[in-house]
Each structure stands twice: as structure tokens, then as C-alpha cells.
Amino acid sequence: MRIDKRLRNILDAAYAGLSPGRADCAHMLAFDENSLESQIMRAVATDIVRGGNDNSAIILGQIGLEMAPCPGNCGFCSFGKDHTSLASYRVSDEDFVAKLTDFTKDDDLYGLYLMCMHEYDLDFFLDRVKLAKKRIKGSAQLLANVGDSDTDAFSEMKKAGVTGVYHVCRLGEGSVTALDPEQRLKTMRGALDAGLQIFSCLEPIGPEHTIEQLVDNMFIGIELGCTQHAAMRREPVPGSPLAGRGQISNLRLGQIAAVVALATFSMPTMTYIGVHEPTEIGYVSGANVATAETGVNPRDHMAETSANRGMDMAACRKMLFDSGFRYIRRGDESKIPLTLEYISEHS
Ligand code: SF4
């Protein structure tokens, strides 16, 4: 079998525990998604990632706590103030507790994101964290997905029980968003300074992005020492300014997820690799995080994403089973065998 010699060297080095650097990642991303080389890098990423964690995956949940027209005005997001069609909303106590219960009643959720807008009320957010902390019986970790914040805010979150933060300096930050890239990076450093983990992502990827842009964006999380990394393609959210720019295929997304997985698996801080939207292709490309979502979702024009784009816990379990994972892990890293019986009992 003939494959590109440089790729063979990159993959041999990965099996020896060495992750590819920027130039080698660019080399891997330059292959067509249908090439033999692309299929092989996806297979090797899967083999290395699954070999390193007993073929386990995790499920993360997300509750969108509120929606208001957002001054971030991101061209890819359904909440941007100049184009949103969603009505303002804030989750009620009853609804919040019902969603919490739904996510955590079987104690197989690894972590739960609580999501607010770019501008948010810290007291409201901390209040939801405290309520969640009281109500969650199992081992699910609490995670934050909020706008730019300072170290003091993150310290308060940590005190209340949050362990990690999703925060990203997105592709095109400052040009397709109204936000300052430097502030995004400062926020990520502030979360680390407060003792929180950073969950990063190469996002939102569109067909127009160059390999150099993808590599630069991917290495932001790597150089900060992220705990999770991921790849996300841009969804053509109806009504959003960037909807007309098209979309990469899930096969190309899988190839990019494989490069992210290979570039990060050797980092001492790294634990799991995500892919958005979740697909079986992503899970045979090195990814091992599935995300269940409810409430508002920036990639969805519907107010209740679980009725449209968002997957529920049962759908996540099934997709991970179909992708060949043998265990799912709880928030304390303990393992649950992922069998057909388990799926049937928890559907
Ligand atoms: S992606 Fe975040 S910052 Fe941008 S418009 Fe949506 S909620 Fe606001």
C-alpha cells in the first residue's frame, strides 16, 4: 500500500508518543477528505485515543439558561442582536430542576455545561450553579459556558463548584464577531488562573477557512494547556449572516477532528476530544465526547434545541454504542459498560 511518506512518519511518531506540531498538522489538513491518507489518519487517531483510555467515551450535557439578543453579534450564531429571531427567555427554577434531573438521573453524565449569553448576570449564574450542586446526586461535574469574564468571576464559580470552562477565540474573531480576540484569550488565561480547566475547540469551521487559519486556531487551546479539545463545523443557521457561506462535510470534519486528536493526545493535561455536531464519522476519527443539549443553542434557530438539532442522553448513548465504544465514564472517571442492555434500560 502506498501512502504519503511524510504522513507515515508523522503517524509512526504518534505511535511512539509524539504529537505532530504545526507544520505536520498543516500537512495532514492539506489532504482531500476522501484520500486514503485522510482515512488512515482518522483510523490512527481512533486507535491511539481509544487505546489510551480503554475504549471509553463521555457524555456532556448543556442547559441554555437564557436568551437575549447578544451584542457579540457573531455571524454564525442564532443569538446575534442584529439577526436573531428568538424571543428573550430565562429558564424557570422548575424547568431548570426538571432538565437537571433528566440529565443526571442515571448518573452517566460526565459533565454539565450551564450556558449564558456573552453578557450575563454573574449572581444569576452562581445561583444556578449552587442549585445544580445541591440537586445533582451523582458524579457529574459542573461546567461553565459564559461570555468574557475576569479571574474574580471564575474564582467565584470555582468556589460554587464549577470545575471547567468552555471558552474559545473563534475563527474570524473580531471580523465575523463584534468581540475582541485579545479579550477572548485573556478570559481563557483568567479561567486557568482561577484554577479552572479550559475546554477548547477549533470552531466554527467553514469551507472558506485556510489551513493556516485552522492550524493557528487549533494551537490556541494546545498552547494554553487545555483539558479538552474539539472540532466544530459551522452550521448554516437560518437567518444568520454566514448561513450562505456553505458547510464542510462531516467527513472533512472527521479529518480535522483526527488532526486535533493527534496533535493533543500526548499533552499531560488532555482528557477527551469532542466533535460538533456529533456523528459516527467523528467518533471513528479520534473523538470521544458526545454532547446532549436542551434549551437555547447558538447553532439552532429553534428555542428548544432538544426538539430539533440537540440530541438527548439516550441518543448520545446509542451513537457512542454504534461507534464501537465499550464504556462511558462518569464525572469521577469510573466506567459503565456500554452494552445494548444498558441502552435499553436507559432509553
Ligand atoms: S456565539 Fe456567543 S458571543 Fe456570539 S452572538 Fe452567540 S451568544 Fe453572543
CSV table of C-alpha atoms and ligand atoms in Angstrom, one decimal:
chain,number,residue,atom,x,y,z
A,1,MET,CA,0.0,0.0,0.0
A,2,ARG,CA,1.4,3.4,-1.0
A,3,ILE,CA,0.7,6.3,1.4
A,4,ASP,CA,2.5,9.6,1.6
A,5,LYS,CA,5.9,9.1,3.2
A,6,ARG,CA,5.7,12.2,5.4
A,7,LEU,CA,2.3,11.1,6.8
A,8,ARG,CA,3.7,7.7,7.5
A,9,ASN,CA,6.5,9.3,9.6
A,10,ILE,CA,4.0,11.5,11.4
A,11,LEU,CA,1.8,8.6,12.3
A,12,ASP,CA,4.8,6.4,13.3
A,13,ALA,CA,6.0,9.2,15.6
A,14,ALA,CA,2.4,9.4,17.1
A,15,TYR,CA,2.6,5.7,17.9
A,16,ALA,CA,5.9,6.5,19.7
A,17,GLY,CA,4.0,9.1,21.8
A,18,LEU,CA,4.9,12.2,19.8
A,19,SER,CA,2.2,14.6,18.6
A,20,PRO,CA,2.6,16.4,15.3
A,21,GLY,CA,3.5,20.1,15.5
A,22,ARG,CA,2.1,23.0,13.4
A,23,ALA,CA,3.8,22.1,10.2
A,24,ASP,CA,2.8,18.5,10.3
A,25,CYS,CA,-0.8,19.3,11.2
A,26,ALA,CA,-0.9,21.6,8.2
A,27,HIS,CA,0.5,18.7,6.1
A,28,MET,CA,-2.3,16.4,7.3
A,29,LEU,CA,-5.0,19.0,6.7
A,30,ALA,CA,-3.9,19.5,3.1
A,31,PHE,CA,-5.1,16.0,2.1
A,32,ASP,CA,-8.5,15.7,0.5
A,33,GLU,CA,-11.1,14.3,2.8
A,34,ASN,CA,-11.6,11.3,0.5
A,35,SER,CA,-7.9,10.4,0.2
A,36,LEU,CA,-6.5,7.2,1.6
A,37,GLU,CA,-4.3,9.4,3.7
A,38,SER,CA,-7.3,11.1,5.3
A,39,GLN,CA,-8.9,7.7,6.1
A,40,ILE,CA,-5.7,6.4,7.6
A,41,MET,CA,-5.1,9.4,9.9
A,42,ARG,CA,-8.7,9.1,11.1
A,43,ALA,CA,-8.1,5.4,11.9
A,44,VAL,CA,-4.8,6.0,13.6
A,45,ALA,CA,-6.3,8.8,15.7
A,46,THR,CA,-9.1,6.5,16.8
A,47,ASP,CA,-6.7,3.7,17.6
A,48,ILE,CA,-4.4,5.9,19.7
A,49,VAL,CA,-7.2,7.7,21.6
A,50,ARG,CA,-9.2,4.5,22.3
A,51,GLY,CA,-6.0,2.6,23.2
A,52,GLY,CA,-5.1,5.2,25.8
A,53,ASN,CA,-8.4,5.1,27.7
A,54,ASP,CA,-9.8,1.6,27.5
A,55,ASN,CA,-12.1,2.5,24.6
A,56,SER,CA,-14.2,4.9,26.7
A,57,ALA,CA,-16.3,7.9,25.8
A,58,ILE,CA,-18.1,10.5,27.8
A,59,ILE,CA,-21.4,12.4,27.5
A,60,LEU,CA,-21.6,16.1,28.3
A,61,GLY,CA,-24.8,17.9,28.8
A,62,GLN,CA,-25.7,21.6,28.2
A,63,ILE,CA,-28.6,23.6,29.5
A,64,GLY,CA,-29.1,27.0,27.9
A,65,LEU,CA,-30.1,29.2,30.9
A,66,GLU,CA,-31.3,32.2,29.0
A,67,MET,CA,-31.5,34.0,25.7
A,68,ALA,CA,-31.3,37.7,24.9
A,69,PRO,CA,-30.2,39.5,21.7
A,70,CYS,CA,-26.4,39.3,22.1
A,71,PRO,CA,-24.0,42.2,21.4
A,72,GLY,CA,-21.4,39.6,20.4
A,73,ASN,CA,-23.4,39.6,17.1
A,74,CYS,CA,-21.5,36.6,15.8
A,75,GLY,CA,-22.4,35.9,12.2
A,76,PHE,CA,-22.8,32.2,12.8
A,77,CYS,CA,-24.9,32.3,15.9
A,78,SER,CA,-28.7,32.4,16.3
A,79,PHE,CA,-28.4,34.8,19.2
A,80,GLY,CA,-26.7,37.8,17.5
A,81,LYS,CA,-28.6,41.0,18.2
A,82,ASP,CA,-28.8,42.2,14.6
A,83,HIS,CA,-30.3,39.0,13.2
A,84,THR,CA,-31.9,36.9,16.0
A,85,SER,CA,-35.5,35.8,15.7
A,86,LEU,CA,-35.5,34.1,19.1
A,87,ALA,CA,-37.6,35.6,21.9
A,88,SER,CA,-35.8,36.6,25.1
A,89,TYR,CA,-36.1,33.9,27.7
A,90,ARG,CA,-34.7,32.8,31.1
A,91,VAL,CA,-35.2,29.3,32.5
A,92,SER,CA,-37.5,29.0,35.5
A,93,ASP,CA,-36.5,27.2,38.6
A,94,GLU,CA,-38.9,24.3,37.9
A,95,ASP,CA,-37.8,23.9,34.3
A,96,PHE,CA,-34.1,24.1,35.4
A,97,VAL,CA,-34.6,21.4,38.0
A,98,ALA,CA,-36.5,19.2,35.6
A,99,LYS,CA,-33.7,19.5,33.0
A,100,LEU,CA,-31.1,18.8,35.6
A,101,THR,CA,-32.9,15.7,36.8
A,102,ASP,CA,-33.3,14.5,33.2
A,103,PHE,CA,-29.6,14.8,32.5
A,104,THR,CA,-28.3,13.3,35.7
A,105,LYS,CA,-30.9,10.7,37.0
A,106,ASP,CA,-28.9,7.7,35.6
A,107,ASP,CA,-25.5,9.0,36.8
A,108,ASP,CA,-23.8,8.5,33.5
A,109,LEU,CA,-23.3,12.2,32.6
A,110,TYR,CA,-19.6,13.3,32.8
A,111,GLY,CA,-20.2,17.0,33.0
A,112,LEU,CA,-23.0,19.6,32.6
A,113,TYR,CA,-22.5,22.9,31.0
A,114,LEU,CA,-24.6,25.8,32.1
A,115,MET,CA,-24.7,28.3,29.3
A,116,CYS,CA,-25.4,32.1,29.4
A,117,MET,CA,-25.0,34.9,26.8
A,118,HIS,CA,-21.9,36.9,26.3
A,119,GLU,CA,-23.2,39.5,28.7
A,120,TYR,CA,-24.7,37.7,31.7
A,121,ASP,CA,-25.6,38.2,35.4
A,122,LEU,CA,-22.9,36.6,37.5
A,123,ASP,CA,-25.2,36.3,40.5
A,124,PHE,CA,-27.9,34.6,38.5
A,125,PHE,CA,-25.3,32.2,37.1
A,126,LEU,CA,-23.9,31.4,40.5
A,127,ASP,CA,-27.3,30.8,41.9
A,128,ARG,CA,-28.0,28.2,39.1
A,129,VAL,CA,-24.6,26.6,39.9
A,130,LYS,CA,-25.5,26.3,43.6
A,131,LEU,CA,-28.9,24.9,42.9
A,132,ALA,CA,-27.4,22.4,40.5
A,133,LYS,CA,-24.8,21.4,43.0
A,134,LYS,CA,-27.5,20.7,45.6
A,135,ARG,CA,-29.7,18.7,43.2
A,136,ILE,CA,-27.2,16.6,41.3
A,137,LYS,CA,-26.9,13.3,43.2
A,138,GLY,CA,-24.2,11.6,41.0
A,139,SER,CA,-20.7,12.5,40.0
A,140,ALA,CA,-21.4,14.8,37.0
A,141,GLN,CA,-19.1,17.8,37.0
A,142,LEU,CA,-20.4,21.4,36.6
A,143,LEU,CA,-19.0,23.4,33.7
A,144,ALA,CA,-19.5,27.0,32.6
A,145,ASN,CA,-20.1,28.3,29.1
A,146,VAL,CA,-20.3,32.1,29.5
A,147,GLY,CA,-19.1,35.2,27.9
A,148,ASP,CA,-15.8,37.1,28.5
A,149,SER,CA,-15.2,37.2,32.3
A,150,ASP,CA,-12.4,38.1,34.7
A,151,THR,CA,-10.4,35.9,37.1
A,152,ASP,CA,-12.6,37.1,40.1
A,153,ALA,CA,-15.7,35.8,38.4
A,154,PHE,CA,-14.1,32.5,37.6
A,155,SER,CA,-12.9,32.2,41.2
A,156,GLU,CA,-16.5,32.7,42.4
A,157,MET,CA,-17.6,30.0,40.0
A,158,LYS,CA,-14.9,27.6,41.3
A,159,LYS,CA,-16.0,28.3,44.9
A,160,ALA,CA,-19.5,27.4,43.9
A,161,GLY,CA,-18.5,24.1,42.4
A,162,VAL,CA,-17.6,24.7,38.7
A,163,THR,CA,-14.5,22.7,37.5
A,164,GLY,CA,-14.1,23.7,33.9
A,165,VAL,CA,-15.0,26.4,31.3
A,166,TYR,CA,-15.7,26.2,27.6
A,167,HIS,CA,-14.1,29.3,26.1
A,168,VAL,CA,-12.7,29.8,22.6
A,169,CYS,CA,-11.2,32.5,20.4
A,170,ARG,CA,-13.2,31.6,17.3
A,171,LEU,CA,-12.1,31.6,13.7
A,172,GLY,CA,-12.7,35.1,12.4
A,173,GLU,CA,-13.0,36.5,15.9
A,174,GLY,CA,-13.2,40.3,15.6
A,175,SER,CA,-14.2,40.2,12.0
A,176,VAL,CA,-17.3,38.0,11.9
A,177,THR,CA,-17.9,38.7,15.5
A,178,ALA,CA,-18.1,42.1,17.4
A,179,LEU,CA,-15.8,40.7,20.1
A,180,ASP,CA,-12.1,41.4,20.8
A,181,PRO,CA,-9.8,38.4,20.2
A,182,GLU,CA,-7.4,39.6,22.9
A,183,GLN,CA,-10.3,39.7,25.4
A,184,ARG,CA,-11.2,36.1,24.5
A,185,LEU,CA,-7.7,35.0,25.1
A,186,LYS,CA,-7.5,37.0,28.3
A,187,THR,CA,-10.7,35.3,29.5
A,188,MET,CA,-9.1,31.8,28.9
A,189,ARG,CA,-6.0,32.7,30.8
A,190,GLY,CA,-8.2,34.1,33.6
A,191,ALA,CA,-10.0,30.8,33.9
A,192,LEU,CA,-6.7,29.0,34.2
A,193,ASP,CA,-5.5,31.5,36.8
A,194,ALA,CA,-8.6,30.8,38.8
A,195,GLY,CA,-7.8,27.1,38.8
A,196,LEU,CA,-10.4,26.0,36.3
A,197,GLN,CA,-9.9,23.7,33.4
A,198,ILE,CA,-10.2,25.1,29.8
A,199,PHE,CA,-12.3,23.2,27.3
A,200,SER,CA,-11.2,24.4,23.8
A,201,CYS,CA,-12.4,23.9,20.3
A,202,LEU,CA,-11.4,24.6,16.7
A,203,GLU,CA,-14.6,26.4,15.6
A,204,PRO,CA,-16.7,27.3,13.7
A,205,ILE,CA,-15.1,25.8,10.6
A,206,GLY,CA,-16.4,26.8,7.2
A,207,PRO,CA,-15.3,25.9,3.7
A,208,GLU,CA,-13.6,29.3,3.3
A,209,HIS,CA,-11.1,28.8,6.1
A,210,THR,CA,-7.5,28.2,5.1
A,211,ILE,CA,-5.2,25.5,6.5
A,212,GLU,CA,-3.1,28.2,8.2
A,213,GLN,CA,-6.2,29.6,9.9
A,214,LEU,CA,-7.2,26.1,11.1
A,215,VAL,CA,-3.8,25.4,12.5
A,216,ASP,CA,-3.4,28.8,14.2
A,217,ASN,CA,-6.8,28.4,15.8
A,218,MET,CA,-6.2,24.8,16.9
A,219,PHE,CA,-2.9,25.7,18.6
A,220,ILE,CA,-4.5,28.4,20.8
A,221,GLY,CA,-6.0,25.6,23.0
A,222,ILE,CA,-2.9,23.5,22.8
A,223,GLU,CA,-0.6,26.3,23.9
A,224,LEU,CA,-2.8,27.2,26.8
A,225,GLY,CA,-2.8,23.6,28.1
A,226,CYS,CA,-6.5,22.8,27.5
A,227,THR,CA,-8.1,19.8,29.2
A,228,GLN,CA,-10.4,19.0,26.3
A,229,HIS,CA,-10.2,20.0,22.7
A,230,ALA,CA,-12.6,19.6,19.8
A,231,ALA,CA,-13.5,20.4,16.2
A,232,MET,CA,-16.8,22.0,15.2
A,233,ARG,CA,-18.2,22.8,11.8
A,234,ARG,CA,-20.3,25.9,11.2
A,235,GLU,CA,-24.0,25.2,10.9
A,236,PRO,CA,-25.9,27.3,8.3
A,237,VAL,CA,-28.3,28.7,11.0
A,238,PRO,CA,-31.3,30.1,9.1
A,239,GLY,CA,-31.2,33.9,9.2
A,240,SER,CA,-27.6,34.1,10.3
A,241,PRO,CA,-25.3,36.3,8.1
A,242,LEU,CA,-22.9,33.4,7.4
A,243,ALA,CA,-25.5,30.8,6.5
A,244,GLY,CA,-24.9,31.4,2.8
A,245,ARG,CA,-21.2,30.6,3.0
A,246,GLY,CA,-21.8,26.8,2.9
A,247,GLN,CA,-20.7,24.0,5.1
A,248,ILE,CA,-17.9,21.4,5.2
A,249,SER,CA,-18.8,17.7,5.1
A,250,ASN,CA,-18.9,15.5,8.2
A,251,LEU,CA,-16.1,13.5,6.5
A,252,ARG,CA,-13.9,16.7,6.4
A,253,LEU,CA,-14.9,17.5,10.0
A,254,GLY,CA,-13.8,13.9,10.9
A,255,GLN,CA,-10.4,14.5,9.3
A,256,ILE,CA,-9.9,17.8,11.2
A,257,ALA,CA,-11.0,16.1,14.5
A,258,ALA,CA,-8.4,13.4,13.8
A,259,VAL,CA,-5.7,16.1,13.4
A,260,VAL,CA,-6.8,17.7,16.6
A,261,ALA,CA,-6.8,14.3,18.4
A,262,LEU,CA,-3.3,13.5,17.1
A,263,ALA,CA,-2.0,17.0,18.0
A,264,THR,CA,-3.3,16.8,21.6
A,265,PHE,CA,-3.3,13.1,22.8
A,266,SER,CA,0.2,13.4,24.3
A,267,MET,CA,-0.5,16.6,26.3
A,268,PRO,CA,-0.4,15.8,30.0
A,269,THR,CA,-3.5,18.0,30.6
A,270,MET,CA,-5.6,16.5,27.9
A,271,THR,CA,-8.5,14.1,28.6
A,272,TYR,CA,-11.2,14.0,25.9
A,273,ILE,CA,-11.8,15.1,22.3
A,274,GLY,CA,-15.1,16.5,21.1
A,275,VAL,CA,-16.8,16.8,17.7
A,276,HIS,CA,-19.8,19.0,16.9
A,277,GLU,CA,-22.3,18.1,15.6
A,278,PRO,CA,-21.9,14.6,17.0
A,279,THR,CA,-21.7,11.9,14.2
A,280,GLU,CA,-20.4,8.4,13.9
A,281,ILE,CA,-17.8,9.6,11.5
A,282,GLY,CA,-16.5,11.9,14.2
A,283,TYR,CA,-16.3,9.0,16.7
A,284,VAL,CA,-14.2,6.9,14.3
A,285,SER,CA,-11.9,9.9,13.8
A,286,GLY,CA,-10.5,10.1,17.4
A,287,ALA,CA,-13.4,12.0,19.1
A,288,ASN,CA,-14.9,10.5,22.2
A,289,VAL,CA,-17.2,13.2,23.6
A,290,ALA,CA,-20.9,13.3,22.8
A,291,THR,CA,-23.0,16.4,23.9
A,292,ALA,CA,-26.7,16.3,24.8
A,293,GLU,CA,-28.3,19.7,24.7
A,294,THR,CA,-31.5,21.4,25.9
A,295,GLY,CA,-32.9,24.9,25.9
A,296,VAL,CA,-31.5,27.5,23.5
A,297,ASN,CA,-28.5,26.6,21.4
A,298,PRO,CA,-26.3,29.0,19.3
A,299,ARG,CA,-26.3,26.6,16.4
A,300,ASP,CA,-30.1,26.3,16.3
A,301,HIS,CA,-32.8,28.7,15.3
A,302,MET,CA,-35.4,26.8,17.4
A,303,ALA,CA,-35.9,27.9,21.1
A,304,GLU,CA,-35.9,24.3,22.4
A,305,THR,CA,-33.0,22.6,20.7
A,306,SER,CA,-33.8,19.1,22.1
A,307,ALA,CA,-36.8,19.2,19.7
A,308,ASN,CA,-34.6,20.0,16.7
A,309,ARG,CA,-30.8,19.9,16.5
A,310,GLY,CA,-29.9,18.9,20.1
A,311,MET,CA,-29.5,15.2,21.0
A,312,ASP,CA,-30.8,13.8,24.3
A,313,MET,CA,-28.9,11.4,26.6
A,314,ALA,CA,-30.5,8.3,25.0
A,315,ALA,CA,-29.4,9.3,21.5
A,316,CYS,CA,-25.9,10.0,22.7
A,317,ARG,CA,-25.6,6.6,24.4
A,318,LYS,CA,-26.8,4.9,21.2
A,319,MET,CA,-24.5,6.8,18.9
A,320,LEU,CA,-21.5,6.0,21.1
A,321,PHE,CA,-22.5,2.3,21.2
A,322,ASP,CA,-22.9,2.3,17.4
A,323,SER,CA,-19.5,3.9,17.1
A,324,GLY,CA,-18.0,0.9,19.0
A,325,PHE,CA,-17.2,2.4,22.4
A,326,ARG,CA,-17.2,-0.2,25.2
A,327,TYR,CA,-17.5,2.2,28.2
A,328,ILE,CA,-18.9,5.5,29.1
A,329,ARG,CA,-17.3,7.3,32.0
A,330,ARG,CA,-18.9,9.2,34.9
A,331,GLY,CA,-17.6,12.5,36.1
A,332,ASP,CA,-15.3,10.7,38.6
A,333,GLU,CA,-13.8,8.7,35.7
A,334,SER,CA,-15.5,5.4,36.8
A,335,LYS,CA,-16.6,3.3,33.9
A,336,ILE,CA,-20.0,1.9,32.9
A,337,PRO,CA,-20.1,-1.0,30.3
A,338,LEU,CA,-21.9,0.4,27.3
A,339,THR,CA,-24.0,-2.6,26.2
A,340,LEU,CA,-27.2,-3.0,24.3
A,341,GLU,CA,-28.9,-3.9,27.6
A,342,TYR,CA,-27.6,-0.7,29.2
A,343,ILE,CA,-29.0,1.3,26.4
A,344,SER,CA,-32.4,-0.4,26.5
A,345,GLU,CA,-32.7,0.1,30.3
A,346,HIS,CA,-31.9,3.8,29.9
A,347,SER,CA,-33.8,4.8,26.8
B,1,SF4,S1,-21.7,33.0,19.9
B,1,SF4,FE1,-21.8,33.7,22.0
B,1,SF4,S2,-21.0,35.8,21.8
B,1,SF4,FE2,-21.5,35.2,19.7
B,1,SF4,S3,-23.6,36.0,19.4
B,1,SF4,FE3,-23.8,33.9,20.1
B,1,SF4,S4,-24.0,34.1,22.4
B,1,SF4,FE4,-23.2,36.0,21.6
